[in-house]
CSV table of C-alpha atoms in Angstrom, one decimal:
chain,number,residue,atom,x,y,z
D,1,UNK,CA,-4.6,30.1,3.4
D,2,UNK,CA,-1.6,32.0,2.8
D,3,UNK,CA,1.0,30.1,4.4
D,4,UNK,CA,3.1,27.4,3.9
D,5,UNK,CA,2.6,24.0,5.3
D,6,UNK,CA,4.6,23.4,8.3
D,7,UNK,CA,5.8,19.7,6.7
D,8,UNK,CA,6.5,21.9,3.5
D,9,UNK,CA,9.0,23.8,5.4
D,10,UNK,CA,11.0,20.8,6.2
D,11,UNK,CA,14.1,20.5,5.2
D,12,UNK,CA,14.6,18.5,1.4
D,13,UNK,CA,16.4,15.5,3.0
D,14,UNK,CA,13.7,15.2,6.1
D,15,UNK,CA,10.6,15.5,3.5
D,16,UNK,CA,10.3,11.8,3.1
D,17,UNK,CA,7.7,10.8,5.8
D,18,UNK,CA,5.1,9.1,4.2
D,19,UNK,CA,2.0,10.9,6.7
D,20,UNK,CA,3.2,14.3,5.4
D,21,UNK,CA,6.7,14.8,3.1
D,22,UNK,CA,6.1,17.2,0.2
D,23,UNK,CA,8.6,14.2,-1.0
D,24,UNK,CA,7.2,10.9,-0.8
D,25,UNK,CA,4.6,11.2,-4.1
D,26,UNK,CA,3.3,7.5,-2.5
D,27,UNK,CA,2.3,9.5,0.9
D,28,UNK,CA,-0.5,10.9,2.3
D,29,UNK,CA,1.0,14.7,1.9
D,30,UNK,CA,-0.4,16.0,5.3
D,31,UNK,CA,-0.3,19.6,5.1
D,32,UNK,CA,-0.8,21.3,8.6
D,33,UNK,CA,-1.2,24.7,9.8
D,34,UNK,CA,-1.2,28.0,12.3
D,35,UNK,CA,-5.3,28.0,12.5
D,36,UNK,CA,-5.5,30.6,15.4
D,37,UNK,CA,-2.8,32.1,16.9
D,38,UNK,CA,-3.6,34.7,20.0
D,39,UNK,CA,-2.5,35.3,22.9
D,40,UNK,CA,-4.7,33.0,24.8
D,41,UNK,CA,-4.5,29.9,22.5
D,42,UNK,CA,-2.4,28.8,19.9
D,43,UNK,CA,-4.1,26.2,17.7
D,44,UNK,CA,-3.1,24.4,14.4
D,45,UNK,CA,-5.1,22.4,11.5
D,46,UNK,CA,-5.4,20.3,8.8
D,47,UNK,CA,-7.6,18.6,6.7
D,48,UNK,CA,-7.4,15.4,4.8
D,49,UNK,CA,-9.9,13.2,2.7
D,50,UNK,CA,-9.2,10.0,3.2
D,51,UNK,CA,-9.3,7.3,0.1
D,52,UNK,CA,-11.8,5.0,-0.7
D,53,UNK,CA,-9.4,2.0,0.4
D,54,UNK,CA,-8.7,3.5,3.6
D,55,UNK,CA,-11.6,1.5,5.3
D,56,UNK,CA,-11.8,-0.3,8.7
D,57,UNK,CA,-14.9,-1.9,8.0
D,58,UNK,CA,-17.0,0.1,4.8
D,59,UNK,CA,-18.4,3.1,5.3
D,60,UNK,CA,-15.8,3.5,8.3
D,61,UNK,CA,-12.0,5.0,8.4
D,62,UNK,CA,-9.0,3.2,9.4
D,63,UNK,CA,-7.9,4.0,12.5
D,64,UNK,CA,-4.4,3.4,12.0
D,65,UNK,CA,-4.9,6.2,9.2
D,66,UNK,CA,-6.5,7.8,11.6
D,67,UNK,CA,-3.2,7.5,13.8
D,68,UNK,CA,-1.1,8.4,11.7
D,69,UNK,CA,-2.6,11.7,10.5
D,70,UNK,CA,-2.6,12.5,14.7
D,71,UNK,CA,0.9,11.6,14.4
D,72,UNK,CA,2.1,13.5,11.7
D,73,UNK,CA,-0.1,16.7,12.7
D,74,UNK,CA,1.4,16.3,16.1
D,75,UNK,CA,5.1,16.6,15.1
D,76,UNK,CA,4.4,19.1,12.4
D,77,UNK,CA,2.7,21.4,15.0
D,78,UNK,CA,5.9,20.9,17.2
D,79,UNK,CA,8.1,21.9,14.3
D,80,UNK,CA,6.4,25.1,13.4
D,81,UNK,CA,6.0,25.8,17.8
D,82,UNK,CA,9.6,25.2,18.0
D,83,UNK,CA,10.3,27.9,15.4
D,84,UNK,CA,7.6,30.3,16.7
D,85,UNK,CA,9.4,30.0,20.2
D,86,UNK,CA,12.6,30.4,18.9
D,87,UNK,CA,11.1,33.8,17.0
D,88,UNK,CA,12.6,33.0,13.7
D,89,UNK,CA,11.0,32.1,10.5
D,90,UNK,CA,9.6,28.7,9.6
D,91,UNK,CA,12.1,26.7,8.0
D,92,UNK,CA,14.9,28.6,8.5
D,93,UNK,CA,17.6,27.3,9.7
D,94,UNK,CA,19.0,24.8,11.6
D,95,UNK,CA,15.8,22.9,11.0
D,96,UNK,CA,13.3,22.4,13.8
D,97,UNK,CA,12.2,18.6,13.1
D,98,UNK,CA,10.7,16.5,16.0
D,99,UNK,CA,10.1,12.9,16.2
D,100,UNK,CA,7.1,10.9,17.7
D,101,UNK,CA,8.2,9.7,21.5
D,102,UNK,CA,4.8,8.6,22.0
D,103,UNK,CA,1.8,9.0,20.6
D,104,UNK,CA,-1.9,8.0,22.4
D,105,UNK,CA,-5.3,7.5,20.2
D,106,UNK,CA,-8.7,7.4,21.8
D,107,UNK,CA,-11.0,6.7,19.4
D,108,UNK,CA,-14.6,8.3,20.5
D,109,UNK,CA,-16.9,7.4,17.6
D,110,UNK,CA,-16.7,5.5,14.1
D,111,UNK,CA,-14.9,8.1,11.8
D,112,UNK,CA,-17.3,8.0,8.5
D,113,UNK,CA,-15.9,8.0,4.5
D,114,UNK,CA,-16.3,10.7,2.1
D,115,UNK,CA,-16.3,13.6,4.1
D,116,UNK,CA,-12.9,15.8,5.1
D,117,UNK,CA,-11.8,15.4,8.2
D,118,UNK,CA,-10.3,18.0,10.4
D,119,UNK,CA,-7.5,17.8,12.9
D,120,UNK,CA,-6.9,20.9,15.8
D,121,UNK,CA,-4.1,20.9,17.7
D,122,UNK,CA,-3.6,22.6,20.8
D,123,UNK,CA,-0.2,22.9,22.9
D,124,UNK,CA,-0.2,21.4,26.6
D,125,UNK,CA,3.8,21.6,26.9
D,126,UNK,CA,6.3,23.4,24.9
D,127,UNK,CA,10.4,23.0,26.0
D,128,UNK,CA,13.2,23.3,23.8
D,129,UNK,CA,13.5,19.5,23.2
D,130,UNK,CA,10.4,18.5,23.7
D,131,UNK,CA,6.4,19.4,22.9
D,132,UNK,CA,3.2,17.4,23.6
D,133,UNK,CA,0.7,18.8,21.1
D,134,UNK,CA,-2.8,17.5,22.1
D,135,UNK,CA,-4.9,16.7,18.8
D,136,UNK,CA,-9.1,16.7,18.0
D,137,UNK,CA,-10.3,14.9,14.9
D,138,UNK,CA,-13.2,16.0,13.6
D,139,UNK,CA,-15.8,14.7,10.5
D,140,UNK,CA,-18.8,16.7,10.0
D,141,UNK,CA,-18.4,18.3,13.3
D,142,UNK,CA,-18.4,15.2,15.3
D,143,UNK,CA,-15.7,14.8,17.6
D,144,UNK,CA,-14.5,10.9,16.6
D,145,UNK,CA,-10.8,11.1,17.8
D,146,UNK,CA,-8.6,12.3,20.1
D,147,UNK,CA,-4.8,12.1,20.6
D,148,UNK,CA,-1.9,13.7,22.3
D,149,UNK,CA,1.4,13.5,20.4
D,150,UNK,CA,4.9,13.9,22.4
D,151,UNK,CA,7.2,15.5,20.1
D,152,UNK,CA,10.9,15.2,20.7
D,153,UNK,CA,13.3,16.8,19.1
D,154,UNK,CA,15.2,14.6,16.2
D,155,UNK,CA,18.6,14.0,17.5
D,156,UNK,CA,21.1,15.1,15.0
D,157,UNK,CA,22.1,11.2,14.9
D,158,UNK,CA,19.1,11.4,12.3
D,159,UNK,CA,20.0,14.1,10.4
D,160,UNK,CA,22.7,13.1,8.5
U,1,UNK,CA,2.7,-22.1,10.1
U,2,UNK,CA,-0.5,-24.2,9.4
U,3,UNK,CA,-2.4,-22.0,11.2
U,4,UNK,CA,-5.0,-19.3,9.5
U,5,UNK,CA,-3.9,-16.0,10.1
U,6,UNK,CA,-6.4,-14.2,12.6
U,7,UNK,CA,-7.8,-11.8,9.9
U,8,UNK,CA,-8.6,-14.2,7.3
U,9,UNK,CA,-10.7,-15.9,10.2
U,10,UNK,CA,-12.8,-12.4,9.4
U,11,UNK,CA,-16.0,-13.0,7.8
U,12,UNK,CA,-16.2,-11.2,4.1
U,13,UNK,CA,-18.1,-8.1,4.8
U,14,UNK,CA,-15.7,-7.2,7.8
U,15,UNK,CA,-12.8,-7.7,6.1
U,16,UNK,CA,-12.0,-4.6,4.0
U,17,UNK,CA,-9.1,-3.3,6.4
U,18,UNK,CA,-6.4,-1.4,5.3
U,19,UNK,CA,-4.5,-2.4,7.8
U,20,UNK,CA,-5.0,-6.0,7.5
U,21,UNK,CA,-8.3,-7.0,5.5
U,22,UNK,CA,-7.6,-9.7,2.6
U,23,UNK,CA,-10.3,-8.2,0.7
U,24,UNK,CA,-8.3,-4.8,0.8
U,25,UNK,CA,-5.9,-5.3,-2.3
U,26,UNK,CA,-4.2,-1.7,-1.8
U,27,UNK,CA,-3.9,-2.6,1.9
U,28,UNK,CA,-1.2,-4.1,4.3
U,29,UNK,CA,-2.7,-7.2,4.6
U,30,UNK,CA,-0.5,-7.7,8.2
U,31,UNK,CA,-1.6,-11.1,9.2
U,32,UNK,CA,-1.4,-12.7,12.9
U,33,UNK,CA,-0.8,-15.9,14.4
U,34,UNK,CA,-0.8,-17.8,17.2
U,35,UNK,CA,3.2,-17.9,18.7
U,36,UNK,CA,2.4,-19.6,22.0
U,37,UNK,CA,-0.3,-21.3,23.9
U,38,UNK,CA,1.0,-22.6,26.9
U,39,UNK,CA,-0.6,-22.2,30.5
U,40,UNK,CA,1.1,-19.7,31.3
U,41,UNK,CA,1.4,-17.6,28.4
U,42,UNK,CA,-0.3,-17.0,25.2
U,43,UNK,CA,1.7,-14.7,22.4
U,44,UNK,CA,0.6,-14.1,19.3
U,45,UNK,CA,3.1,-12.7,16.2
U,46,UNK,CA,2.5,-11.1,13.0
U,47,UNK,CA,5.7,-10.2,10.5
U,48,UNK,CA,6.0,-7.3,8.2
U,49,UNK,CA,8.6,-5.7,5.6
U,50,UNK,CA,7.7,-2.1,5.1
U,51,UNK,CA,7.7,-0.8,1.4
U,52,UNK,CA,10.5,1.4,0.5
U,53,UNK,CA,8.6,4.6,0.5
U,54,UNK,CA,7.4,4.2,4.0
U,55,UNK,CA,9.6,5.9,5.6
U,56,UNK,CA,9.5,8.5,8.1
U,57,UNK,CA,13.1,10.1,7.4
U,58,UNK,CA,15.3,8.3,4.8
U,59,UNK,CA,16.7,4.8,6.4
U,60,UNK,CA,13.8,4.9,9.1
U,61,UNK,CA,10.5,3.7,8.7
U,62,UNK,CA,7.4,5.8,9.2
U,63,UNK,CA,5.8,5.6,12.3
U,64,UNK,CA,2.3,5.8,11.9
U,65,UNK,CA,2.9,2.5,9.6
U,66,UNK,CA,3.9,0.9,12.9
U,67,UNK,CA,1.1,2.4,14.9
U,68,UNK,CA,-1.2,0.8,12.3
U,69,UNK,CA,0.4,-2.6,12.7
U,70,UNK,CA,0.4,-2.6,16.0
U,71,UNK,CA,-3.2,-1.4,16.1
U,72,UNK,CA,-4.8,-4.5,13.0
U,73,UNK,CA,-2.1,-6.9,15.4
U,74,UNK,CA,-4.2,-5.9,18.4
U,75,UNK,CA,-7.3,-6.3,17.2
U,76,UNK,CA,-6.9,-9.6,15.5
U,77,UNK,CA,-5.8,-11.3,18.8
U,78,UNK,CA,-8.3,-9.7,20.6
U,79,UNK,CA,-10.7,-11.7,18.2
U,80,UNK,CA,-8.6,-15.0,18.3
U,81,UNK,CA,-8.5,-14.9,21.9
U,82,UNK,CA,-12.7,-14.4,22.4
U,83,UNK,CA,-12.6,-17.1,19.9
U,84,UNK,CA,-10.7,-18.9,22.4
U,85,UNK,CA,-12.1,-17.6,25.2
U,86,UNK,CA,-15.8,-19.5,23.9
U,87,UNK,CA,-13.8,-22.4,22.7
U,88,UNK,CA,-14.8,-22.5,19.7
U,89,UNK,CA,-13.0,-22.8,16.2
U,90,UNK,CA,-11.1,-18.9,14.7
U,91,UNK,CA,-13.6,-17.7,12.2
U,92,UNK,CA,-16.9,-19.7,13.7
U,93,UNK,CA,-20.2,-17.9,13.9
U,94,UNK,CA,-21.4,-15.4,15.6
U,95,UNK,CA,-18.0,-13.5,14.9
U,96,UNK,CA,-15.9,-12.2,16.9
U,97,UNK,CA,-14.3,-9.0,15.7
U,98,UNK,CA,-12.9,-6.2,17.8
U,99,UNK,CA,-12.1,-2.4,17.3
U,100,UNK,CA,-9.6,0.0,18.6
U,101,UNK,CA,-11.2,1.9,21.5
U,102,UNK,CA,-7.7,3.3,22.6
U,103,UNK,CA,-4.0,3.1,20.7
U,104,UNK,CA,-0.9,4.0,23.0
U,105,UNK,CA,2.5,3.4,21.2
U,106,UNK,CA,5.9,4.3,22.4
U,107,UNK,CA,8.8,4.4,20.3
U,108,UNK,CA,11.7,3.4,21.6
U,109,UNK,CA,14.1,3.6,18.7
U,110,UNK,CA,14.0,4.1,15.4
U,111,UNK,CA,12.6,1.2,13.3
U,112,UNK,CA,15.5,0.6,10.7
U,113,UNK,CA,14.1,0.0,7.3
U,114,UNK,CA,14.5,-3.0,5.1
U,115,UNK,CA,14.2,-5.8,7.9
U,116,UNK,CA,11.7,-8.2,8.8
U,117,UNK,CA,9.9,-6.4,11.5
U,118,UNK,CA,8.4,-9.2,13.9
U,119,UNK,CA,4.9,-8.0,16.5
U,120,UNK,CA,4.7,-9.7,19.3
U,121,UNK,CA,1.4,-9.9,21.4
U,122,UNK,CA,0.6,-10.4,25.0
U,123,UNK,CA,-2.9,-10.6,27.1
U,124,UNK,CA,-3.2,-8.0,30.2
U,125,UNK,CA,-6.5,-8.3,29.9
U,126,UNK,CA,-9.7,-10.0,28.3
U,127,UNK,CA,-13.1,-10.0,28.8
U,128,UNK,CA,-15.6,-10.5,27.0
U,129,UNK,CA,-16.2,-7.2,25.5
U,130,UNK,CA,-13.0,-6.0,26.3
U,131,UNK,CA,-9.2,-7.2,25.5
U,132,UNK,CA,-6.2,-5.6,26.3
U,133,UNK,CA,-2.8,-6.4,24.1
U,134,UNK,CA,0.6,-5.8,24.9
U,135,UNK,CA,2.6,-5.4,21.8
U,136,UNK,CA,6.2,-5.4,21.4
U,137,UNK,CA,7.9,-4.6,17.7
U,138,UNK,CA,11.6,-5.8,16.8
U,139,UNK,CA,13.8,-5.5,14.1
U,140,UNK,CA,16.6,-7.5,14.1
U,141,UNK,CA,16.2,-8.2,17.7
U,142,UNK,CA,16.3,-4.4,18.7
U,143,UNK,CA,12.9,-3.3,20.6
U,144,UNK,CA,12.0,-0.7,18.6
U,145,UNK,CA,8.1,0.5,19.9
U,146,UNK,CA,5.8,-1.1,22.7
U,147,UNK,CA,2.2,-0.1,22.0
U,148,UNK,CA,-1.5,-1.0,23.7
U,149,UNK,CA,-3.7,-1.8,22.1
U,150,UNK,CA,-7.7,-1.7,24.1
U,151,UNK,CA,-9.9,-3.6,21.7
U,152,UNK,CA,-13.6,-3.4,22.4
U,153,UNK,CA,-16.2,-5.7,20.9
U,154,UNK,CA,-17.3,-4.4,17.7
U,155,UNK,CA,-21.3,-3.4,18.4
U,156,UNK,CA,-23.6,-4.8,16.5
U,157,UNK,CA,-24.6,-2.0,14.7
U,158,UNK,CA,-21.0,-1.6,12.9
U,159,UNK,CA,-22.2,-5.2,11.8
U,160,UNK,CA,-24.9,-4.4,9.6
């Protein structure tokens, strides 16, 4: 892919998170994006490998790994919708950056080790302030979680 | 506190958590307690300090960290109350142990770093194959996220 990461195109001083900033070297480094982007159906993605550590039980993920990447893919697909609705460039400025107001994980089957998994994102809402980006994780083509994040917009009280 | 923390109660082989398993040495290792066992109301608490680097924007912390606590804080008093609930001793054979079927977290504020961060749980429901936990987080007496947490009964064949 020739694009830039959505969490890439956060701003330096917002690039912290430790699901996806390009500066937190201890993170996971999420790196999400645009998969599909018609007229019909705007989807994103990413794809992460998870650790050997990051067990539930062996041979099993850890959900709240599992969360988290849901969580981070959510907001990230937020920031780069923001941006596309606004019809200006990712990153440019003043930053798009949204926050997690909720975030709800159903967890459909055991998530197995050692293989990528892949997250989709689809938009069911998109405002100014506020985006709920509705999330598939896939492993080997097996649906084993689902999760709908509700982006907010960062107040500027965060920002500086 | 006397007590043994709920996931210690965890017999070896199902105790590789990264969330809270002792045998997960790059893990979080989140224990859970007992708070209160009266008639009326049982609670259960677990404590955590974030690290530095998880953060979700500078001063904040991250909160897929906090979805993960809430989630290994869930499931461990879903296991201490079945434990309960046959009245028989925390970490007695056949073992109790409970996964995530669903994870709904609400963030209410942001989660300030560098503070004891104190989980509270509460019972809405529990069944035998089935408890529900109430969860509240704090930091310095601020509710910062609620979260649910529906554990199911780990099956048998996540046993072997």
């Amino acid at each position: 892919m020739n694009q830039i990461a959505f969490q890439d195109a956060y701003p330096d001083d917002l690039s912290h998170c430790y699901g996806c900033g390009k500066n937190n070297p201890q993170g996971h480094q999420l790196k999400s994006y645009w998969h599909e982007q018609g007229q019909d159906a705007e989807t994103t993605i990413a794809r992460f490998i998870p650790q050997s550590y990051h067990t539930a039980i062996p041979d099993f993920v850890y959900g709240g790994l599992l969360a988290s990447l849901i969580d981070c893919h959510g907001t990230g697909s937020a920031s780069a919708m923001a941006y596309k609705m606004r019809d200006s460039e990712l990153g440019s400025t003043p930053a798009m950056r949204f926050v997690t107001g909720a975030l709800n994980v159903s967890f459909k089957a055991p998530t197995p080790m050692g293989v990528e998994l892949q997250l989709l994102g689809r938009f069911s809402e998109a405002k100014e302030r506020k985006i709920i980006v509705d999330i598939e994780l896939t492993a080997n083509g097996v649906l084993c979680v689902t999760g709908q994040v509700i982006a907010i917009k960062m107040p500027a009280t965060m920002q500086n």
